[in-house]
PDB file of C-alpha atoms and ligand atoms in Angstrom:
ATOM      1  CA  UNK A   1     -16.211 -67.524 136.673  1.00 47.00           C
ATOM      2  CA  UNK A   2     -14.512 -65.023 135.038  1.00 50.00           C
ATOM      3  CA  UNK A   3     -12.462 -63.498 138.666  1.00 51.00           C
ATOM      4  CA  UNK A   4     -11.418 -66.851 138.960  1.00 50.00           C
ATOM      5  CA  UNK A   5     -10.040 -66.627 135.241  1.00 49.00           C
ATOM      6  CA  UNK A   6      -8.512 -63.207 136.213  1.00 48.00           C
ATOM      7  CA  UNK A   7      -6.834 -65.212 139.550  1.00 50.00           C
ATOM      8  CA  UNK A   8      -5.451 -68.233 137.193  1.00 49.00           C
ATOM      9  CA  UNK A   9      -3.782 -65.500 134.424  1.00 47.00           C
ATOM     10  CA  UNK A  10      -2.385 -63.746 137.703  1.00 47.00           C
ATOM     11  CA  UNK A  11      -1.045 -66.733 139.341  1.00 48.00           C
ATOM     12  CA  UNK A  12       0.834 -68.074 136.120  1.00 48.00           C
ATOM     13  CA  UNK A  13       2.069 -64.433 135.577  1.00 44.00           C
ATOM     14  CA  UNK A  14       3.353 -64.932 139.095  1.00 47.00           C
ATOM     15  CA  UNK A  15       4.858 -68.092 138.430  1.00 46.00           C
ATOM     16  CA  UNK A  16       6.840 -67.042 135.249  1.00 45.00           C
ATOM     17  CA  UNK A  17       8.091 -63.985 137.170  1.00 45.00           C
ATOM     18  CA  UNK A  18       9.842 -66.434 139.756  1.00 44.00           C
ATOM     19  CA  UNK A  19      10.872 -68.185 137.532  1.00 44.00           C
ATOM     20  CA  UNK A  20      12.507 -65.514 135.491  1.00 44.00           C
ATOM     21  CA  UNK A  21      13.880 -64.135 138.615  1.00 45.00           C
ATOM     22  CA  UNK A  22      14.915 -67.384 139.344  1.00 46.00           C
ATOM     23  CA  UNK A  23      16.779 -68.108 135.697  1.00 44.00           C
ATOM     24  CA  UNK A  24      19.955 -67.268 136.684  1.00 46.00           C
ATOM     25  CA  UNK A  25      20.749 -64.902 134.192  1.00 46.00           C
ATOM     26  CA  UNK A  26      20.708 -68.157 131.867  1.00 47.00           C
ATOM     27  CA  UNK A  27      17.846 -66.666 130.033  1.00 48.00           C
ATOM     28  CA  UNK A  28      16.267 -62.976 130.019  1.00 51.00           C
ATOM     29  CA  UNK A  29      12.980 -64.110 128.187  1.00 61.00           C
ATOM     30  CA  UNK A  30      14.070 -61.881 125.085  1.00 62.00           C
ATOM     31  CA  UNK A  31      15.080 -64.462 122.262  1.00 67.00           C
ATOM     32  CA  UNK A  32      18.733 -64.048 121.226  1.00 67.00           C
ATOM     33  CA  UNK A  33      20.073 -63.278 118.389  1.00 68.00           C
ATOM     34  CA  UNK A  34      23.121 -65.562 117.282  1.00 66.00           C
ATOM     35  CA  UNK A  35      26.136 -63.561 117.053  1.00 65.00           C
ATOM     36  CA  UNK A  36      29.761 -65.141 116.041  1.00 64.00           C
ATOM     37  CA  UNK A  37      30.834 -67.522 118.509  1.00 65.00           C
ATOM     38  CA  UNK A  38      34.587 -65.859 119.343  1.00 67.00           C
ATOM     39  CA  UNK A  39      35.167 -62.128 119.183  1.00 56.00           C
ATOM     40  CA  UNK A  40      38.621 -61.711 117.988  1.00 53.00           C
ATOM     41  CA  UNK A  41      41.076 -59.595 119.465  1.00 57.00           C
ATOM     42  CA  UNK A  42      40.976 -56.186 117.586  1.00 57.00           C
ATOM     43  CA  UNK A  43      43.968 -55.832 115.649  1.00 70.00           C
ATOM     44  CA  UNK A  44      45.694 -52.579 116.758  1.00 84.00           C
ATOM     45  CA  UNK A  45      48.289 -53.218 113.299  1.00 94.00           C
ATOM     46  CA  UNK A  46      51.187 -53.221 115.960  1.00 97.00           C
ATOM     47  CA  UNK A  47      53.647 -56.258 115.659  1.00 97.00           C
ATOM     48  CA  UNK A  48      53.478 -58.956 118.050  1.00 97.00           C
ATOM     49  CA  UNK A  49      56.964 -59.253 118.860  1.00 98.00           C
ATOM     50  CA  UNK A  50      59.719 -56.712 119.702  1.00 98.00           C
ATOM     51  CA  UNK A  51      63.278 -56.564 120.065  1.00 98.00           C
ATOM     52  CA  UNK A  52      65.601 -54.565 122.877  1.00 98.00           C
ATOM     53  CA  UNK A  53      69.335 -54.982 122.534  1.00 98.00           C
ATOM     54  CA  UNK A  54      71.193 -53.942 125.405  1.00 98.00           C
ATOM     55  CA  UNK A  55      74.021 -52.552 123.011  1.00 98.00           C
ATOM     56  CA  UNK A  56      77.907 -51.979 123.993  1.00 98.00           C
ATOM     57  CA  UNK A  57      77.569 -49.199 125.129  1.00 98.00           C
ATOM     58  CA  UNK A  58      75.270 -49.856 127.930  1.00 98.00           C
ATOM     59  CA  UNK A  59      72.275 -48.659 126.563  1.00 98.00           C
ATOM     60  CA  UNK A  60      69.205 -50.220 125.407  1.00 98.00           C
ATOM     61  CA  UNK A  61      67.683 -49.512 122.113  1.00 98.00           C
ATOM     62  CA  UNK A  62      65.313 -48.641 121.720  1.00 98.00           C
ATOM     63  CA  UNK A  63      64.418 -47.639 125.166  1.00 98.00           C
ATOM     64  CA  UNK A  64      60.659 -47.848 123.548  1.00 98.00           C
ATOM     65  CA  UNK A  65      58.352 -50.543 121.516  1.00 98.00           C
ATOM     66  CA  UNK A  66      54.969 -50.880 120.465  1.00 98.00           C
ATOM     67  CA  UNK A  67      53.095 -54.118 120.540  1.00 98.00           C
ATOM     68  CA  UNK A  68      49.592 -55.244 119.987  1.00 98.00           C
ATOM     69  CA  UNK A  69      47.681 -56.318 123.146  1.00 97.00           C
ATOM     70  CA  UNK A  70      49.273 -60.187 123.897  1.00 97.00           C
ATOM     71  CA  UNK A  71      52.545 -59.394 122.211  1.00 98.00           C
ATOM     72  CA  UNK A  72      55.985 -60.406 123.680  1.00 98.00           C
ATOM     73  CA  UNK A  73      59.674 -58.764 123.903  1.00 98.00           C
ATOM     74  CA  UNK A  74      62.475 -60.078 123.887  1.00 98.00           C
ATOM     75  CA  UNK A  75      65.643 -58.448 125.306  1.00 98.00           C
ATOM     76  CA  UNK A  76      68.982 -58.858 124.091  1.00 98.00           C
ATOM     77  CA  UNK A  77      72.190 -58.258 126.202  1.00 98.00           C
ATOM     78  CA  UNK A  78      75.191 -57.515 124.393  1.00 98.00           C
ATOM     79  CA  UNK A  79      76.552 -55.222 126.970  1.00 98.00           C
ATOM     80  CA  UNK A  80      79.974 -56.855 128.517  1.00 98.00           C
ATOM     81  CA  UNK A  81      78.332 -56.825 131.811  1.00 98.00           C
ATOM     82  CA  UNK A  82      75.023 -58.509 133.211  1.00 98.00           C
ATOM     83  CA  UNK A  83      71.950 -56.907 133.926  1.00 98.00           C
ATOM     84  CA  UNK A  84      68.779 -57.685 135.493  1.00 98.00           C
ATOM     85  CA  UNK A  85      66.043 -55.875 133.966  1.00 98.00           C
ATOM     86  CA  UNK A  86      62.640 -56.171 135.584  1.00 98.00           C
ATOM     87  CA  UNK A  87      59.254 -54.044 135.757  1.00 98.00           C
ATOM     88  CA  UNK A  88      58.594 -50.484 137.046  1.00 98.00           C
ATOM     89  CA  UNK A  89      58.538 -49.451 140.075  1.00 98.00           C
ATOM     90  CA  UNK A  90      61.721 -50.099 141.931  1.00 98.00           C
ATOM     91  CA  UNK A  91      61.866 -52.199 144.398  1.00 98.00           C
ATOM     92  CA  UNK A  92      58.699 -54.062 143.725  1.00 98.00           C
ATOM     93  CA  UNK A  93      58.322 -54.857 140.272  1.00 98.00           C
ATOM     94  CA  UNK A  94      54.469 -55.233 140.351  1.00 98.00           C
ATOM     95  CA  UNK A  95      53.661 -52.697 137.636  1.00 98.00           C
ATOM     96  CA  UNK A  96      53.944 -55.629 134.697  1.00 98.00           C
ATOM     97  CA  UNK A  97      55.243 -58.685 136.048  1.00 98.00           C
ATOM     98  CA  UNK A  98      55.591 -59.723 132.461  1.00 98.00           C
ATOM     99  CA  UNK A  99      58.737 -58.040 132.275  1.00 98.00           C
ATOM    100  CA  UNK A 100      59.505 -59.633 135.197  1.00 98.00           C
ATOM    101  CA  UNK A 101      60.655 -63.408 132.848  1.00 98.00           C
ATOM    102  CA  UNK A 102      63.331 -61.836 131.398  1.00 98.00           C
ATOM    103  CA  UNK A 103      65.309 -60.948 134.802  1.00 98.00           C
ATOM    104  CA  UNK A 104      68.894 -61.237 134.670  1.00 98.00           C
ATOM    105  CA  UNK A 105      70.687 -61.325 131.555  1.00 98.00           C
ATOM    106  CA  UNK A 106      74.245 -63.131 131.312  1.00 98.00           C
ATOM    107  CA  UNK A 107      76.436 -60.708 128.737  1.00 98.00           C
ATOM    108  CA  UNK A 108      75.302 -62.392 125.350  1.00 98.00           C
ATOM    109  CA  UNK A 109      72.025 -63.872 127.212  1.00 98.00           C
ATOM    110  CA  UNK A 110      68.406 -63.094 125.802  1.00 98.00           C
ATOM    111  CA  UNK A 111      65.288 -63.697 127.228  1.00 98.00           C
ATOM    112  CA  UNK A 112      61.644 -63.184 126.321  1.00 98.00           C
ATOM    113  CA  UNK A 113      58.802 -61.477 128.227  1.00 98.00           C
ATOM    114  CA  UNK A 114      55.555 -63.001 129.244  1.00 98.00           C
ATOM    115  CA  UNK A 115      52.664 -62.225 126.970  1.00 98.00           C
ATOM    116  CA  UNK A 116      51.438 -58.846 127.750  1.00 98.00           C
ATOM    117  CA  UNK A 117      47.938 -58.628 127.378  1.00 97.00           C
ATOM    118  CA  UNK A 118      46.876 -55.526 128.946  1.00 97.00           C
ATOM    119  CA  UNK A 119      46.656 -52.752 126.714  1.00 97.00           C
ATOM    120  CA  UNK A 120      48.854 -49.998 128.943  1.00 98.00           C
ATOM    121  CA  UNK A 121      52.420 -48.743 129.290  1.00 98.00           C
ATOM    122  CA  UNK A 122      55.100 -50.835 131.254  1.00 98.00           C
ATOM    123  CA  UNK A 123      58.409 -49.136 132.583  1.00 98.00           C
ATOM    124  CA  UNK A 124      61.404 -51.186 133.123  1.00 98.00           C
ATOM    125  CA  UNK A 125      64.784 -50.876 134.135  1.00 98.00           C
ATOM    126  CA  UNK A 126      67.936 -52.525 135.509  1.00 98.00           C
ATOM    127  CA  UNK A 127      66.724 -53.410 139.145  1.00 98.00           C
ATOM    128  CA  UNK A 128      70.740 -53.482 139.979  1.00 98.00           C
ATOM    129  CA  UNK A 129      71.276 -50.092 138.718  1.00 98.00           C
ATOM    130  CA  UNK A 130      67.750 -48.561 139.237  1.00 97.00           C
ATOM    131  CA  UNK A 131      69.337 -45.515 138.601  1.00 97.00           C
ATOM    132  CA  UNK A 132      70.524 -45.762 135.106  1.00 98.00           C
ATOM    133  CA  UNK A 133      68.414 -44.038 132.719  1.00 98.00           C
ATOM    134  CA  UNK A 134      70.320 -45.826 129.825  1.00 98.00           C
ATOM    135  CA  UNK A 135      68.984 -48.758 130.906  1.00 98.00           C
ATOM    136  CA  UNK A 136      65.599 -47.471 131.015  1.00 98.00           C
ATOM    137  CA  UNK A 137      62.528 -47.719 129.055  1.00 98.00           C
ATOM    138  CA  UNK A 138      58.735 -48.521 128.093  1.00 98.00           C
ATOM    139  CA  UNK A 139      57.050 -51.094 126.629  1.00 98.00           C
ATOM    140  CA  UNK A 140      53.435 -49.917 125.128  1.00 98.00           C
ATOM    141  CA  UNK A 141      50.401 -52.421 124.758  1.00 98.00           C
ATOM    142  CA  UNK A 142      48.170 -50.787 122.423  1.00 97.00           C
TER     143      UNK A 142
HETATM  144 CU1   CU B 201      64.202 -52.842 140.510  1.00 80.32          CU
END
């Protein structure tokens, strides 16, 4: 009487094992505690949007800006010529493709980046003078 108790209590402790193991991950067994339904974003206290004029002289300024993770730049080309300014490294342009949507800028043409999201460092330059450090620069997510 009492082994066949012992088999029953081991048989259901079997079964809620599979069954565990079976879950999914959907539930653990441990009741959860509610927490808030969205995280937000931390705020790093670093604007959203910058600006980078590509000035007369050729050069943009500044050749560095801050954002907060998600922000967006926008470049300004006031330079009498047209320049197509694109993501590190040259040739490929993979580092932050977000870069990338501003391309070639018209003299007196502006254009805005993607939304960078990625808290990191992005190079950039003018991918028809690659070599122009005046037309160089970094955008940092943090
Ligand atoms: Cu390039």
């Amino acid at each position: 009487m009492r082994a066949t108790i012992l088999t029953g209590i081991a048989a259901a402790i079997v079964v809620a094992a599979t069954a565990a193991a079976c879950g999914g991950g959907s539930s653990s067994g441990t009741p959860t505690t509610p927490t808030s339904p969205t995280t937000p974003p931390p705020t790093s206290g670093n604007p959203t949007t910058a600006t980078i004029t590509i000035g007369s002289d050729g050069r943009v300024s500044p050749s560095s800006v801050t954002i907060a993770p998600g922000g967006r730049v926008t470049m300004i080309n006031n330079h009498s010529r047209a320049h197509d300014m694109s993501s590190d490294p040259h040739p490929e342009h993979t580092q932050c493709p977000e870069t990338n949507q501003i391309g070639f800028l018209s003299p007196g043409q502006s254009r805005t980046s993607g939304n960078f999201n990625t808290a990191r460092t992005c190079g950039f330059h003018d991918h028809n003078e690659e070599n122009n450090t005046a037309l160089q620069g970094r955008i940092i997510i943090q």
